[in-house]
Structures are given as structure tokens and as C-alpha cells.
Tab-separated table of C-alpha atoms and ligand atoms in Angstrom:
chain	number	residue	atom	x	y	z
A	1	MET	CA	-0.211	-0.431	0.114
A	2	LYS	CA	2.847	2.763	0.912
A	3	LYS	CA	4.106	2.051	-2.824
A	4	LYS	CA	0.906	3.159	-5.105
A	5	ASN	CA	2.093	6.570	-5.739
A	6	TYR	CA	5.288	5.687	-7.497
A	7	PRO	CA	4.224	6.303	-11.181
A	8	ILE	CA	3.229	9.598	-10.807
A	9	LEU	CA	5.828	12.064	-10.256
A	10	PRO	CA	8.460	9.953	-12.818
A	11	LEU	CA	6.125	10.840	-15.097
A	12	ALA	CA	6.092	14.178	-14.471
A	13	ALA	CA	9.652	14.802	-14.581
A	14	LEU	CA	9.777	12.944	-17.667
A	15	ALA	CA	7.378	15.261	-19.389
A	16	PHE	CA	9.224	18.417	-18.222
A	17	THR	CA	12.019	16.721	-20.125
A	18	ALA	CA	10.076	16.038	-23.096
A	19	GLY	CA	8.772	19.393	-23.593
A	20	SER	CA	12.436	21.454	-23.255
A	21	SER	CA	14.363	19.605	-24.929
A	22	HIS	CA	12.742	19.116	-28.846
A	23	ALA	CA	11.675	23.020	-29.889
A	24	ALA	CA	12.933	23.753	-32.758
A	25	VAL	CA	12.819	26.900	-35.131
A	26	VAL	CA	11.955	25.289	-38.998
A	27	THR	CA	12.806	26.466	-42.152
A	28	THR	CA	11.001	25.688	-44.942
A	29	GLY	CA	11.516	26.709	-48.851
A	30	VAL	CA	9.714	25.714	-51.638
A	31	ASN	CA	10.309	27.210	-55.537
A	32	ALA	CA	7.996	27.628	-58.629
A	33	GLY	CA	10.463	27.031	-61.551
A	34	THR	CA	11.149	29.980	-63.459
A	35	THR	CA	7.374	32.056	-63.134
A	36	GLN	CA	8.309	35.201	-61.750
A	37	LEU	CA	5.456	36.874	-58.829
A	38	ALA	CA	4.737	32.832	-58.601
A	39	TYR	CA	4.458	34.053	-54.166
A	40	SER	CA	2.969	37.450	-54.225
A	41	GLY	CA	-0.839	36.672	-53.750
A	42	ASP	CA	1.496	35.126	-50.652
A	43	VAL	CA	2.165	38.542	-49.673
A	44	SER	CA	0.398	40.602	-46.494
A	45	ALA	CA	-0.530	43.985	-45.907
A	46	SER	CA	-1.464	42.896	-42.092
A	47	ASP	CA	1.781	41.078	-40.404
A	48	LEU	CA	3.530	43.048	-37.638
A	49	LEU	CA	5.951	44.931	-40.087
A	50	THR	CA	2.862	46.633	-41.908
A	51	GLY	CA	3.312	50.463	-41.722
A	52	LEU	CA	6.957	50.062	-39.531
A	53	THR	CA	9.654	52.234	-41.340
A	54	ALA	CA	13.193	50.334	-41.335
A	55	THR	CA	16.186	51.301	-39.894
A	56	THR	CA	18.657	50.126	-42.580
A	57	THR	CA	22.347	50.055	-43.790
A	58	GLY	CA	23.605	48.528	-47.436
A	59	TRP	CA	21.202	48.107	-49.943
A	60	ASN	CA	21.011	48.407	-53.216
A	61	PHE	CA	19.258	52.011	-54.573
A	62	THR	CA	19.900	51.350	-58.303
A	63	SER	CA	16.814	51.414	-60.640
A	64	GLY	CA	14.494	53.051	-57.513
A	65	ALA	CA	15.247	49.690	-55.822
A	66	THR	CA	14.055	49.825	-52.248
A	67	PRO	CA	14.450	47.922	-48.968
A	68	ALA	CA	10.628	49.718	-48.347
A	69	ASN	CA	9.544	47.224	-50.287
A	70	LEU	CA	10.697	44.317	-47.823
A	71	ASN	CA	7.189	45.720	-45.776
A	72	ASP	CA	5.072	47.017	-48.369
A	73	GLY	CA	2.135	44.564	-48.641
A	74	SER	CA	3.077	43.814	-52.143
A	75	GLY	CA	4.557	41.566	-54.619
A	76	GLY	CA	5.752	44.566	-56.861
A	77	THR	CA	5.745	43.582	-60.457
A	78	SER	CA	7.412	41.280	-63.623
A	79	PHE	CA	10.622	42.296	-65.212
A	80	ASP	CA	8.792	42.086	-68.207
A	81	VAL	CA	7.568	45.958	-68.517
A	82	VAL	CA	9.583	47.723	-71.422
A	83	GLY	CA	12.312	50.105	-69.383
A	84	GLY	CA	13.109	47.756	-66.752
A	85	ALA	CA	10.996	49.319	-64.341
A	86	ALA	CA	10.618	46.493	-62.418
A	87	ILE	CA	13.196	47.544	-59.925
A	88	ALA	CA	11.086	49.857	-58.517
A	89	THR	CA	8.964	47.332	-56.760
A	90	ILE	CA	11.918	45.072	-55.917
A	91	VAL	CA	14.200	44.658	-52.969
A	92	TRP	CA	17.496	44.516	-53.742
A	93	THR	CA	20.145	43.446	-51.195
A	94	THR	CA	23.986	44.145	-51.187
A	95	VAL	CA	25.785	41.202	-48.892
A	96	GLY	CA	25.651	42.428	-45.345
A	97	ALA	CA	22.525	44.893	-46.137
A	98	THR	CA	20.360	44.970	-43.013
A	99	ALA	CA	17.079	46.197	-42.128
A	100	GLU	CA	15.779	46.594	-38.749
A	101	TYR	CA	12.230	47.250	-37.139
A	102	ASN	CA	10.823	48.270	-33.872
A	103	LEU	CA	7.675	46.300	-33.435
A	104	GLY	CA	6.842	48.404	-29.994
A	105	PRO	CA	6.550	47.359	-26.745
A	106	GLY	CA	3.148	45.794	-27.983
A	107	ALA	CA	-0.308	45.733	-26.207
A	108	ASN	CA	0.632	43.947	-22.961
A	109	GLY	CA	4.333	46.052	-22.894
A	110	LEU	CA	5.589	42.636	-23.107
A	111	GLY	CA	6.544	42.849	-26.748
A	112	PHE	CA	5.025	40.066	-29.351
A	113	ASP	CA	5.275	36.064	-30.391
A	114	ILE	CA	6.664	35.684	-33.421
A	115	THR	CA	4.797	32.737	-34.839
A	116	SER	CA	5.797	32.514	-38.241
A	117	ILE	CA	8.398	34.237	-40.674
A	118	GLN	CA	7.915	34.313	-44.597
A	119	SER	CA	10.467	36.288	-47.203
A	120	ILE	CA	10.116	35.754	-50.932
A	121	ALA	CA	11.776	36.638	-53.448
A	122	ASP	CA	11.709	35.837	-57.702
A	123	TRP	CA	13.365	36.934	-60.689
A	124	ASN	CA	13.717	36.760	-64.608
A	125	GLY	CA	17.341	34.880	-64.430
A	126	VAL	CA	20.560	34.496	-62.929
A	127	GLY	CA	19.720	33.320	-59.789
A	128	PHE	CA	18.579	36.422	-58.079
A	129	GLY	CA	15.308	34.674	-56.845
A	130	ASN	CA	17.761	32.749	-54.083
A	131	GLN	CA	17.962	33.687	-50.419
A	132	GLY	CA	20.447	33.830	-48.215
A	133	TYR	CA	19.732	35.533	-44.925
A	134	THR	CA	19.725	35.786	-40.656
A	135	VAL	CA	17.587	36.798	-38.922
A	136	GLU	CA	17.832	38.258	-35.202
A	137	VAL	CA	15.590	38.919	-32.633
A	138	LYS	CA	16.097	41.385	-29.600
A	139	PRO	CA	13.357	41.081	-26.255
A	140	VAL	CA	11.928	44.164	-24.281
A	141	GLY	CA	14.970	44.862	-21.999
A	142	GLY	CA	16.793	42.190	-23.725
A	143	SER	CA	19.639	41.667	-26.464
A	144	TYR	CA	19.836	40.510	-29.785
A	145	MET	CA	20.293	36.801	-30.201
A	146	THR	CA	19.939	35.368	-34.077
A	147	VAL	CA	16.792	32.455	-34.155
A	148	ALA	CA	17.244	31.524	-38.099
A	149	THR	CA	19.480	31.455	-40.660
A	150	ILE	CA	18.040	31.329	-44.743
A	151	ASP	CA	20.393	29.613	-47.250
A	152	TYR	CA	17.500	28.853	-49.795
A	153	GLN	CA	19.474	28.391	-53.213
A	154	PRO	CA	17.156	25.947	-55.503
A	155	LEU	CA	17.657	28.525	-58.540
A	156	GLY	CA	20.270	28.229	-61.112
A	157	GLY	CA	18.310	30.970	-63.519
A	158	ALA	CA	14.852	32.590	-63.177
A	159	GLY	CA	12.109	31.982	-60.664
A	160	SER	CA	10.482	32.416	-57.306
A	161	THR	CA	11.504	31.379	-53.827
A	162	LYS	CA	9.368	31.623	-50.437
A	163	VAL	CA	10.793	30.794	-47.140
A	164	THR	CA	8.810	30.035	-43.791
A	165	VAL	CA	10.834	30.285	-40.638
A	166	THR	CA	8.329	28.980	-37.812
A	167	GLU	CA	8.331	26.700	-35.070
A	168	ASP	CA	7.809	22.865	-34.160
A	169	THR	CA	6.314	22.601	-30.924
A	170	THR	CA	4.906	25.563	-28.898
A	171	GLY	CA	4.393	27.531	-32.220
A	172	VAL	CA	6.008	30.341	-30.978
A	173	VAL	CA	9.611	30.930	-32.999
A	174	ALA	CA	10.211	33.814	-30.567
A	175	SER	CA	8.322	35.226	-27.578
A	176	GLY	CA	8.328	38.677	-25.944
A	177	ILE	CA	10.014	40.676	-29.003
A	178	GLU	CA	10.046	44.658	-29.591
A	179	PHE	CA	13.052	44.728	-32.118
A	180	ILE	CA	13.535	42.066	-35.300
A	181	LYS	CA	16.882	42.470	-37.891
A	182	PHE	CA	17.092	40.840	-41.298
A	183	THR	CA	20.748	41.111	-42.479
A	184	ALA	CA	21.394	39.610	-46.566
A	185	ASN	CA	23.917	36.591	-47.092
A	186	SER	CA	25.443	35.600	-50.239
A	187	VAL	CA	23.516	34.069	-52.540
A	188	ASN	CA	24.653	31.872	-55.511
A	189	GLY	CA	23.839	33.317	-58.847
A	190	GLY	CA	23.601	36.367	-57.033
A	191	ALA	CA	24.146	40.117	-58.334
A	192	ASN	CA	27.767	42.141	-57.453
A	193	SER	CA	28.838	39.180	-55.248
A	194	GLY	CA	25.781	37.259	-54.294
A	195	ALA	CA	22.877	39.981	-54.125
A	196	PHE	CA	18.915	38.500	-54.426
A	197	THR	CA	16.003	40.352	-55.257
A	198	ALA	CA	13.440	40.478	-52.492
A	199	ARG	CA	9.210	41.236	-53.009
A	200	GLU	CA	8.340	41.059	-49.140
A	201	ILE	CA	9.190	39.699	-45.840
A	202	ASP	CA	6.446	39.089	-43.813
A	203	VAL	CA	6.132	38.669	-39.812
A	204	PHE	CA	3.196	36.692	-38.328
A	205	GLY	CA	2.827	36.886	-34.642
A	206	SER	CA	0.769	38.394	-31.875
A	207	ASP	CA	0.939	40.880	-28.681
A	208	THR	CA	2.678	38.637	-25.945
A	209	VAL	CA	0.518	37.576	-22.996
A	210	ALA	CA	1.833	37.639	-19.693
A	211	VAL	CA	1.655	33.684	-18.254
A	212	PRO	CA	1.676	32.356	-14.042
A	213	GLU	CA	5.549	31.795	-13.609
A	214	PRO	CA	6.674	28.135	-14.614
A	215	SER	CA	8.957	28.524	-11.544
A	216	SER	CA	6.444	28.001	-9.668
A	217	ALA	CA	5.350	24.849	-10.822
A	218	VAL	CA	8.733	24.025	-10.932
A	219	LEU	CA	9.649	24.029	-7.680
A	220	LEU	CA	6.250	22.071	-6.986
A	221	GLY	CA	7.724	19.527	-8.479
A	222	VAL	CA	11.305	19.670	-7.037
A	223	GLY	CA	9.076	19.443	-3.679
A	224	GLY	CA	6.894	16.617	-4.799
A	225	LEU	CA	10.291	14.890	-5.969
A	226	ALA	CA	12.181	15.420	-2.483
A	227	LEU	CA	9.081	14.237	-0.718
A	228	PHE	CA	9.083	10.920	-2.978
A	229	GLY	CA	12.493	10.357	-2.403
A	230	ARG	CA	12.462	11.258	1.407
A	231	ARG	CA	8.828	8.345	1.779
A	232	ARG	CA	11.229	6.552	-0.775
A	233	ARG	CA	14.362	6.042	1.940
A	234	LYS	CA	11.848	5.226	4.706
B	301	CA	CA1	6.901	44.257	-51.493
B	302	CA	CA1	4.210	42.469	-45.530
């Protein structure tokens, strides 16, 4: 009779371990052959970056390209336009170019839970539609940390790519976030030693909500284990 509670506490401890050890940020890429603007319909005009103005460094502004097109809610137009006017609807990276967005403190002063990030790139040739960039986030009152490094390069010529960053356990890529920063990396077939042409980066999420301190649950578990240990020794 004195052993009837034995299995319960070890099972609870296992649950804690599993929940914390398997969480992972997942990067998924898709491409659409040679079709420009294949993912234009997926661009969001209501994500967390909508209406924000980025702090930027290093972008290529030739022919009207601008990093403001990263979050203008539009996929832009095809390059099959006389005179190449479509360049003004794209974002033209340089290797090392940065765009930093201040999301603000959110409705609860706790920042934002980021649930997914989506980036779309394309061009009519030479692999400019490949994608390579790093995502960093800064929590309210915290420091920048890298959450994902994108290296999706399926194209050897014209085409479109879409990359999605998610999290496979909690569904939250990062919590309590106030700033998010993107840094362009080099891609194969890119212009000027590795630049590519992006159409949009969407960041999805919601205001971070305060939750009961997990430490109280952990303390309960530790106390229970201590009690279990003492009982076992008797
Ligand atoms: Ca855009
Ligand atoms: Ca957008």
C-alpha cells in the first residue's frame, strides 16, 4: 500500500524534459521554377511589419529599388516590363545589408510572440531569386539573438522562392520580442558577389501575454520529488 504513488512523479518529470528538449525552429523553402511573381498572392499587408519604417544599411537603390518594398504589402511587378521599371518594386540586397524593425512594446508592454516569418524573392534570371539571410530578434529589455539563418538556393536561373520560418513544438519562434533585424547574406548566382532580389518579408505574431510564473510549477515538482525521495528512504 505504501508504494501506490511511485509511478506518478517520475512520469511528470519526463514530461518536463520532453517539452524542453525537442523545440526547434524550422525553415521550409519552396520554389516555382521559372515563374516570376508565383508567390505574390501570399504577400501579407497585415503582418507585424505593416506600416513600419525600417532602419537600414547597405541596400542597393539602383533604378529605384528600395528596402521599403520589404514590408509594403505588395509582391511588385514582373521584370517583363519595357525599360525594367519593375526594379522599383523589388528589394535589392547587398551582402551584409540590414533592415531593423522596431515592433514596439505591444499592447501588454511585453513585446510580441512571433509565430512565423515568410520571405519571398524572385527574378527573371541568373538566380537572383535565391535567398540567404539571418534573422535576429531582441526581447523587451534584452539583447539580440539569432533565431534563424536562411540558405535556400534551389535556382540556377529565373524563378521564385518562398521561405517560411516556424517552430515545431510551441508554435512560437520567439516570445517577448520588441525588435527584429534581417541581414542579407551571399547567394549563388547573385548580383555583385551574391546579392538577390526580394519582394517581401512578412512577420506574423501577436502581443505577448503574461503567463503564471513557470517557476512555481517547477518548484512544486522539485518539492514533490524531494518528498518522494524521503518517502522512498523510509
Ligand atoms: Ca513588397
Ligand atoms: Ca507584409
